[in-house]
Every structure is written in C-alpha cells, then in structure tokens.
CSV table of N, CA, C and O in Angstrom, one decimal:
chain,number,residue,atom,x,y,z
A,1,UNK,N,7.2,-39.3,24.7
A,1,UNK,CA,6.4,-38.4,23.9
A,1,UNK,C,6.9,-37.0,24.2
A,1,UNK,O,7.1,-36.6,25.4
A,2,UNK,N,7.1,-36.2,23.1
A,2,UNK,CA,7.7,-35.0,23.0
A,2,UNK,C,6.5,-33.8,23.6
A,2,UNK,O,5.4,-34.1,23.1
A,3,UNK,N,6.4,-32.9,24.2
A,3,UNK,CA,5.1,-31.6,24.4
A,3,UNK,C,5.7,-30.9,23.5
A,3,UNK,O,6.8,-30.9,23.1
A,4,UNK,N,4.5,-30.0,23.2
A,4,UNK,CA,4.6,-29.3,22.3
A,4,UNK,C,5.0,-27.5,22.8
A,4,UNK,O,4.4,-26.5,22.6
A,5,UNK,N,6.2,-27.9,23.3
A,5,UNK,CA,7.0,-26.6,23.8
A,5,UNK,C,7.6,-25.2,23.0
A,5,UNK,O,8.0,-25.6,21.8
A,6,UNK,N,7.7,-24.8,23.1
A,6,UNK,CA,8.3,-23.5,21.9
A,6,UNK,C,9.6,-23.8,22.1
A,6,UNK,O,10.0,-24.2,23.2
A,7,UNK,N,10.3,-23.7,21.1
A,7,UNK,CA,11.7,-23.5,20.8
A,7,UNK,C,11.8,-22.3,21.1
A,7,UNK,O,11.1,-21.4,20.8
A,8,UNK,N,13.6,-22.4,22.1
A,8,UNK,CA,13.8,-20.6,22.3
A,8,UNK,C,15.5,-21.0,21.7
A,8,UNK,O,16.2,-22.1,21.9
A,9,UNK,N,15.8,-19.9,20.9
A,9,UNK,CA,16.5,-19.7,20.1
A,9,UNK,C,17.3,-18.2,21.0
A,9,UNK,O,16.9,-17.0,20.9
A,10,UNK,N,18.4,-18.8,21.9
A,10,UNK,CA,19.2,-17.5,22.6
A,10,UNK,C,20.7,-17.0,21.5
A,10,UNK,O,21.7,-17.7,21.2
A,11,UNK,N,20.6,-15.8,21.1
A,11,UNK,CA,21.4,-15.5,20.3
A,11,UNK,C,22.2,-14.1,20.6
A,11,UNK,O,21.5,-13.3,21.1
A,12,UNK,N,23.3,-13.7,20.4
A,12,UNK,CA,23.9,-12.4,20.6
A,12,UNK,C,23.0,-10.9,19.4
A,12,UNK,O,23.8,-10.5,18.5
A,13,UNK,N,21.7,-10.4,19.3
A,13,UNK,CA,21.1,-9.4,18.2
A,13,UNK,C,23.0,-8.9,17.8
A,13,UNK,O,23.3,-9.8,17.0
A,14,UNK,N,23.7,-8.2,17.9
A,14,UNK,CA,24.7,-7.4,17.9
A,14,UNK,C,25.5,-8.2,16.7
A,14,UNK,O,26.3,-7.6,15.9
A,15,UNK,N,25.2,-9.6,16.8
A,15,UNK,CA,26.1,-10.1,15.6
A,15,UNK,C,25.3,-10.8,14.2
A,15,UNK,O,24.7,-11.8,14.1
A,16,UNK,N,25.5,-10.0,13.7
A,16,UNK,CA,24.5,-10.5,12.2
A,16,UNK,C,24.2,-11.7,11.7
A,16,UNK,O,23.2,-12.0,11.0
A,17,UNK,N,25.3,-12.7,12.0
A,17,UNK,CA,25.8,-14.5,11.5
A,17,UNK,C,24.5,-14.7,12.3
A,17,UNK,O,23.6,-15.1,11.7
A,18,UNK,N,24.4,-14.6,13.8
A,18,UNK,CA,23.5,-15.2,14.8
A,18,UNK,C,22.3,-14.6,14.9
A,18,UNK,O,21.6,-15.4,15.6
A,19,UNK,N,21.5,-13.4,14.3
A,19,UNK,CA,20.8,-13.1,13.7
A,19,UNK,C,20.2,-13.9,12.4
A,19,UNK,O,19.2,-14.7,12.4
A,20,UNK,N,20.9,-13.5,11.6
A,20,UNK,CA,20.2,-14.8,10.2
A,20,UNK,C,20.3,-15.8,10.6
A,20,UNK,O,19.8,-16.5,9.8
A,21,UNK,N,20.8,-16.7,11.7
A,21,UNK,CA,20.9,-18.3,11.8
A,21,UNK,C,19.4,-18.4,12.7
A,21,UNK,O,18.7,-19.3,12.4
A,22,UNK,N,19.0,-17.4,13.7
A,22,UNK,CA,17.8,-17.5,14.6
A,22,UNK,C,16.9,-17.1,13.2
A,22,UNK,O,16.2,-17.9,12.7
A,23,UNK,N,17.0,-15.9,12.7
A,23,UNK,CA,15.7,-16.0,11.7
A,23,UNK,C,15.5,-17.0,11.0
A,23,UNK,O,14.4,-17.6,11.0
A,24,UNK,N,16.5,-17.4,10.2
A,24,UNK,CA,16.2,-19.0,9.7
A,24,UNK,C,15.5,-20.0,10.5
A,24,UNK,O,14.5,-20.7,10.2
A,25,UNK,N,16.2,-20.2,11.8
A,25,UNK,CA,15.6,-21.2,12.7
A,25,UNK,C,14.0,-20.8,12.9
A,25,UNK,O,13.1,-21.7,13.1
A,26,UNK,N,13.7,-19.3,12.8
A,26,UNK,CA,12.4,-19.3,13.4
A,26,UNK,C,11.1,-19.7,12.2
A,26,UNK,O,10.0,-20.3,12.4
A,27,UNK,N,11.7,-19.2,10.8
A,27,UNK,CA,10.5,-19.7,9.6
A,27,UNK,C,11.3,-21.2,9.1
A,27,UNK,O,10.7,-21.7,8.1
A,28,UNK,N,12.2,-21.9,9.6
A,28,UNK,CA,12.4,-23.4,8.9
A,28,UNK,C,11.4,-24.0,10.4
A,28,UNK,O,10.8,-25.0,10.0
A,29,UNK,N,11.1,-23.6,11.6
A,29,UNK,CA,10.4,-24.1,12.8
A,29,UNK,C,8.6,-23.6,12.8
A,29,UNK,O,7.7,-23.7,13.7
A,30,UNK,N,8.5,-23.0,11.2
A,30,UNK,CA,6.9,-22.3,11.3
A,30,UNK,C,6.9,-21.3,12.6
A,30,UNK,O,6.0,-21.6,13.5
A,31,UNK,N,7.5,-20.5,12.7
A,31,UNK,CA,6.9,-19.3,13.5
A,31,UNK,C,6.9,-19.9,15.0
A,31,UNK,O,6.3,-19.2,15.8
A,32,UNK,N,7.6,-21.3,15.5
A,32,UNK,CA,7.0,-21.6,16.5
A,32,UNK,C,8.6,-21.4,17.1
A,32,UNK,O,9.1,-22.5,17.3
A,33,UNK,N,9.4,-20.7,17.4
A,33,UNK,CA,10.4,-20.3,18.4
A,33,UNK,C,10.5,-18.9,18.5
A,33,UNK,O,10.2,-18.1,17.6
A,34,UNK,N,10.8,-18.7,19.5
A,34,UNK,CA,11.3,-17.1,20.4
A,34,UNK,C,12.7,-17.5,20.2
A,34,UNK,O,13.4,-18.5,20.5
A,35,UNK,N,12.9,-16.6,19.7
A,35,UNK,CA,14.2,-15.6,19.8
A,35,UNK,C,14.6,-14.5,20.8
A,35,UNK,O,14.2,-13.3,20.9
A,36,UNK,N,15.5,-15.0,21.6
A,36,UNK,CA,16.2,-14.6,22.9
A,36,UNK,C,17.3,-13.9,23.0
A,36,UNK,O,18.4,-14.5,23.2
A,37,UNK,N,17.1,-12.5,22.9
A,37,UNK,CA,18.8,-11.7,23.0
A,37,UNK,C,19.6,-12.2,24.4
A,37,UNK,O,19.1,-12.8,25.3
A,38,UNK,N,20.3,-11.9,24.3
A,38,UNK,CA,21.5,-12.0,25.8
A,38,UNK,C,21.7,-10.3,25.3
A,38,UNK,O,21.8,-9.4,26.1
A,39,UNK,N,21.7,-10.0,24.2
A,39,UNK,CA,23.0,-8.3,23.8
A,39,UNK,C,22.1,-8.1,23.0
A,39,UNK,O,21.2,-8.9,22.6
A,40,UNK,N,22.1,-6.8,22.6
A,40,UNK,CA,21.8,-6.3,21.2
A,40,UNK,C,20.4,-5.4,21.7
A,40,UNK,O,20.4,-5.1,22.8
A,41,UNK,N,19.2,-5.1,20.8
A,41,UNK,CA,18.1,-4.4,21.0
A,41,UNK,C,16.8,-5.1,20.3
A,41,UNK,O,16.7,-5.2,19.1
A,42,UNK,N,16.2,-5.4,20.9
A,42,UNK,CA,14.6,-6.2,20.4
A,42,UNK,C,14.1,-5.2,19.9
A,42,UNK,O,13.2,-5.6,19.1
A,43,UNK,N,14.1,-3.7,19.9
A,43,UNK,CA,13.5,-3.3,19.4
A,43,UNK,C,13.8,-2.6,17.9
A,43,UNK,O,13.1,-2.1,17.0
A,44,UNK,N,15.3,-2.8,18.0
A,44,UNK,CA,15.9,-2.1,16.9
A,44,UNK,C,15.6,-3.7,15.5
A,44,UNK,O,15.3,-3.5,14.4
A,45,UNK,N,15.8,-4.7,15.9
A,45,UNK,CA,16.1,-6.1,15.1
A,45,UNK,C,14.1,-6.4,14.8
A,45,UNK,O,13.8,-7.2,13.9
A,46,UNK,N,13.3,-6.0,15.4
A,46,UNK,CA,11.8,-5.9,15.4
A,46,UNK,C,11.3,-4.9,14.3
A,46,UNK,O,10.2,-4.9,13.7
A,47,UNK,N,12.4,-3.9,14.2
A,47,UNK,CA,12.3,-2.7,13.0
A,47,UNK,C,12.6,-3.2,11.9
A,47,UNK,O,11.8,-3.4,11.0
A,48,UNK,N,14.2,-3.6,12.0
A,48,UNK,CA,14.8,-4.6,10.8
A,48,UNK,C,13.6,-5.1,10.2
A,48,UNK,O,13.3,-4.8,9.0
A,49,UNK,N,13.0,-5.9,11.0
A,49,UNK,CA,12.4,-7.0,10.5
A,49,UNK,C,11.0,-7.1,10.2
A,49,UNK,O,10.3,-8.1,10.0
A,50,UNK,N,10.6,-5.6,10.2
A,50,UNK,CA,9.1,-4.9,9.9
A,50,UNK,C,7.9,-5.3,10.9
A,50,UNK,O,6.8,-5.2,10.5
A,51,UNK,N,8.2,-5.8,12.4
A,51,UNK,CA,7.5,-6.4,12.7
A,51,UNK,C,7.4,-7.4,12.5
A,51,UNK,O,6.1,-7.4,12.6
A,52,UNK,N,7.7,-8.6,12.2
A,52,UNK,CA,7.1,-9.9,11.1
A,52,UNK,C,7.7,-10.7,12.0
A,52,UNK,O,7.2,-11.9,12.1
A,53,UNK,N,8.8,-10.3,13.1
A,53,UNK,CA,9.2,-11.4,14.2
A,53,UNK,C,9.6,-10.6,15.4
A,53,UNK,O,10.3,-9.7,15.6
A,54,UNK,N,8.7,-11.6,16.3
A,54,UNK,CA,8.8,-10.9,17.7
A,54,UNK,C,10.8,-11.4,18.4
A,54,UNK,O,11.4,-12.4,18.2
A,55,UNK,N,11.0,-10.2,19.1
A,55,UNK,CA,12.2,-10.9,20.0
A,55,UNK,C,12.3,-10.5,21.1
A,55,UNK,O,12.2,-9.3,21.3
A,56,UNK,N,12.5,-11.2,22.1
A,56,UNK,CA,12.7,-11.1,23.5
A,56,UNK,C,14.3,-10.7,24.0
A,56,UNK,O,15.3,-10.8,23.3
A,57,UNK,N,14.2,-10.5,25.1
A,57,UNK,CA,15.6,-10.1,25.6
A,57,UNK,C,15.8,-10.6,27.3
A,57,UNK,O,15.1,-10.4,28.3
A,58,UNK,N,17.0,-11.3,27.2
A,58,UNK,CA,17.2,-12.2,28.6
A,58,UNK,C,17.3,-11.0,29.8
A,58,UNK,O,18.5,-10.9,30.2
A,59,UNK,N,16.5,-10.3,30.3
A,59,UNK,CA,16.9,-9.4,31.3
A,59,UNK,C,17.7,-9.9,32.4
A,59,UNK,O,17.2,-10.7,33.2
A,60,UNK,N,18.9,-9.3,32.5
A,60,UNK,CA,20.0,-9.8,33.9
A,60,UNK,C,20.4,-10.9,33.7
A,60,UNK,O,21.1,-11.5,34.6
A,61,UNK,N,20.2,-11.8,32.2
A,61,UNK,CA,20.8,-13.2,31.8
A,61,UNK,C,19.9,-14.0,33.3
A,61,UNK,O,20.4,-14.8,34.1
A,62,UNK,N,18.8,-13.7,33.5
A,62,UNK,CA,17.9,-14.7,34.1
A,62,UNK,C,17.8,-16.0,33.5
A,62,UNK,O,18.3,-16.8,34.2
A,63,UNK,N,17.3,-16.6,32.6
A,63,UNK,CA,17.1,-17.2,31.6
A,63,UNK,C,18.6,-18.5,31.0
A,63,UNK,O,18.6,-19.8,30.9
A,64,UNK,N,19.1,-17.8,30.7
A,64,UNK,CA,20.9,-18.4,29.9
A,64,UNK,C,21.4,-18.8,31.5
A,64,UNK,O,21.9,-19.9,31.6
A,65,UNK,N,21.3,-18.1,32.9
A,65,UNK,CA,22.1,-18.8,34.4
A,65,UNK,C,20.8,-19.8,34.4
A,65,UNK,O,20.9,-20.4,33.3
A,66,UNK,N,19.8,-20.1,35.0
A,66,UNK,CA,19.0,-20.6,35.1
A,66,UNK,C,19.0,-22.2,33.8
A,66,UNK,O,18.4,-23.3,33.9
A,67,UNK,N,19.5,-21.8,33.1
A,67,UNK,CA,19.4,-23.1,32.0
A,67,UNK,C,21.0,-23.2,31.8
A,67,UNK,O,21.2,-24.4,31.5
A,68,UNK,N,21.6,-22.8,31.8
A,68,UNK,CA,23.2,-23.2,32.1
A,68,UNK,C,24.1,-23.0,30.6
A,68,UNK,O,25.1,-23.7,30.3
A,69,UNK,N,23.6,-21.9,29.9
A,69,UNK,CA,24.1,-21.9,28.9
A,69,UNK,C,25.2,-20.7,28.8
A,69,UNK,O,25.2,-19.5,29.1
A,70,UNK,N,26.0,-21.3,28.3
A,70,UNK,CA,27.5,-20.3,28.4
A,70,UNK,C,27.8,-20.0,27.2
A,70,UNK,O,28.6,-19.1,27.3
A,71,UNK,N,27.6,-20.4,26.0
A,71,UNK,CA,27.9,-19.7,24.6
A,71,UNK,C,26.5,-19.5,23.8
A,71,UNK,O,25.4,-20.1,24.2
A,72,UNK,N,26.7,-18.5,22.6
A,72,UNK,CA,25.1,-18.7,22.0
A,72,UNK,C,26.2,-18.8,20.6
A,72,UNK,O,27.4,-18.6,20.6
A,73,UNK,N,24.9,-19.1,19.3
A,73,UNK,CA,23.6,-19.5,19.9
A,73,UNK,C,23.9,-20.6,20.3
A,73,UNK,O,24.9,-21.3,20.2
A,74,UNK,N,22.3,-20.6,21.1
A,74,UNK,CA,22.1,-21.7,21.8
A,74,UNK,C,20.7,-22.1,21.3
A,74,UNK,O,20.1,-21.3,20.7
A,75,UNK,N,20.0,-23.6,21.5
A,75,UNK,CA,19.0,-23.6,21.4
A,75,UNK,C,18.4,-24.4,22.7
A,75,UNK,O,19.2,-25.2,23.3
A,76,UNK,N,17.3,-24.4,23.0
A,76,UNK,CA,16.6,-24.7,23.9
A,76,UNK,C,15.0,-25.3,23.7
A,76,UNK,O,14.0,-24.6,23.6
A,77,UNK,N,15.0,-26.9,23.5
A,77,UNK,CA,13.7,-27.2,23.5
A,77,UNK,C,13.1,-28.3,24.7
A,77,UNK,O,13.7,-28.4,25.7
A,78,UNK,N,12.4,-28.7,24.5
A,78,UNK,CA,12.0,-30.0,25.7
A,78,UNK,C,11.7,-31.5,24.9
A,78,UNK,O,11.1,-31.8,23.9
A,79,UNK,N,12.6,-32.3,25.9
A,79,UNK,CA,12.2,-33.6,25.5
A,79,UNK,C,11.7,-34.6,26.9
A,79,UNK,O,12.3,-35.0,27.9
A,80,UNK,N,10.4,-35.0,26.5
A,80,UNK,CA,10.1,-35.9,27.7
A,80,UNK,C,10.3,-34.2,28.7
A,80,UNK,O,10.2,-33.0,28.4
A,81,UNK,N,10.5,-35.4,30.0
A,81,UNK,CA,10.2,-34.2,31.1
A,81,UNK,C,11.6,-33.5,31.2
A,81,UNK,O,11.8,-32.9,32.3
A,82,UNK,N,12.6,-33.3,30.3
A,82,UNK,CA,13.7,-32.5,30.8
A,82,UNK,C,13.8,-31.4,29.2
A,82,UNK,O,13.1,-31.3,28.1
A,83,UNK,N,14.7,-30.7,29.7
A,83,UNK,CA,15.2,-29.3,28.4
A,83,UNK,C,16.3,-29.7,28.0
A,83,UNK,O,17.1,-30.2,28.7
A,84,UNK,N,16.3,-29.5,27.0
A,84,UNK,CA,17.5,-30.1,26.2
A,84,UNK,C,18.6,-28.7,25.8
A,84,UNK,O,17.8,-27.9,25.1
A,85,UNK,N,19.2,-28.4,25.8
A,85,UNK,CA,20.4,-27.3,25.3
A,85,UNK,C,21.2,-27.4,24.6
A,85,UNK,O,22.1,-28.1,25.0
A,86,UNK,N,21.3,-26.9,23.3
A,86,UNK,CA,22.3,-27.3,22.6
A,86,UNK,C,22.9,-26.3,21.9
A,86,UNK,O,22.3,-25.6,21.0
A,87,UNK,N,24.1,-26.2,22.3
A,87,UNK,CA,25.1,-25.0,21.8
A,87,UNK,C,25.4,-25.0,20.3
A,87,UNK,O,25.7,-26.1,19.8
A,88,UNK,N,25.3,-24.0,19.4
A,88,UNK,CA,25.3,-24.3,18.2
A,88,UNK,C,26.4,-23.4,17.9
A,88,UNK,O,26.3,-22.2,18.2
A,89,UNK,N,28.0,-23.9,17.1
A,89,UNK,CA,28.7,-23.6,16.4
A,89,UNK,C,28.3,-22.7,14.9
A,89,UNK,O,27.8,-23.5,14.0
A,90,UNK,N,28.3,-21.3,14.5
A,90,UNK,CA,28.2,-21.0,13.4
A,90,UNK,C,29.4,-21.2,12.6
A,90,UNK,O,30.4,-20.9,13.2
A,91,UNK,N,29.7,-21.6,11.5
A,91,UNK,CA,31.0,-21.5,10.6
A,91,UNK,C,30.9,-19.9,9.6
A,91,UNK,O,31.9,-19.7,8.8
C-alpha cells in the first residue's frame, strides 16, 4: 500500500524546459508536489507565477546528497516503506 506522500519535483529554476516540465508535473499531480530548486530563485519563479505555486529551494543541496540524486529533474515519491527516485530525461 502506497502513503499518501507529496511528490517533490527537484529541478534546475534557471532552465525554463525544467521549469514548465515541474509546472506541468505539479497541476497534472492536483497541486500535490513541491517543487525543489537546486539553482535558480523561489522567489523570482513565485512572481512568474503570480503566486499560484509555491517553490522551495534545496539549501546546501541537503536534500538531492541525502536522497542521492545527481541529475535533475528528478522526481521523488514513496512507495511502501522506501523513496523511489527517478531521474527524468527532458527531450
């Protein structure tokens, strides 16, 4: 059985492709993932975006060493008792 964990969606803000691929991910997932810079500005992509989506920012890449993620995006959700990671190729 799956919990009902938030999807975190770690992305580079600074590149636009990986921006619209997390916005998409966040209203195709109903509002239910965070969006996680590694780079870029939460506050400036929070303006962009009128407010209408919150974003966080990995301070010190705590978050990406701790979960072992070495390219973005990335996604991050839970299955059963472990987290699952999965590196996502943009074309």
């Amino acid at each position: 059985q799956t919990c009902a964990l938030t999807i975190l969606v770690f992305i580079d803000g600074d590149d636009k492709s990986q921006t619209k691929y997390a916005v998409s991910k966040y209203k195709e997932l109903n509002e239910k993932a965070k969006i996680i810079l590694i780079k870029g500005s939460p506050t400036a992509l929070m303006i962009e975006h009128k407010n209408t989506i919150q974003f966080y920012f990995d301070q010190d890449g705590v978050l990406t060493h701790k979960l072992g993620i070495k390219h973005v995006p990335a996604i991050v959700n839970q299955e059963d008792l472990r987290l699952k990671v999965i590196e996502v190729v943009l074309k």
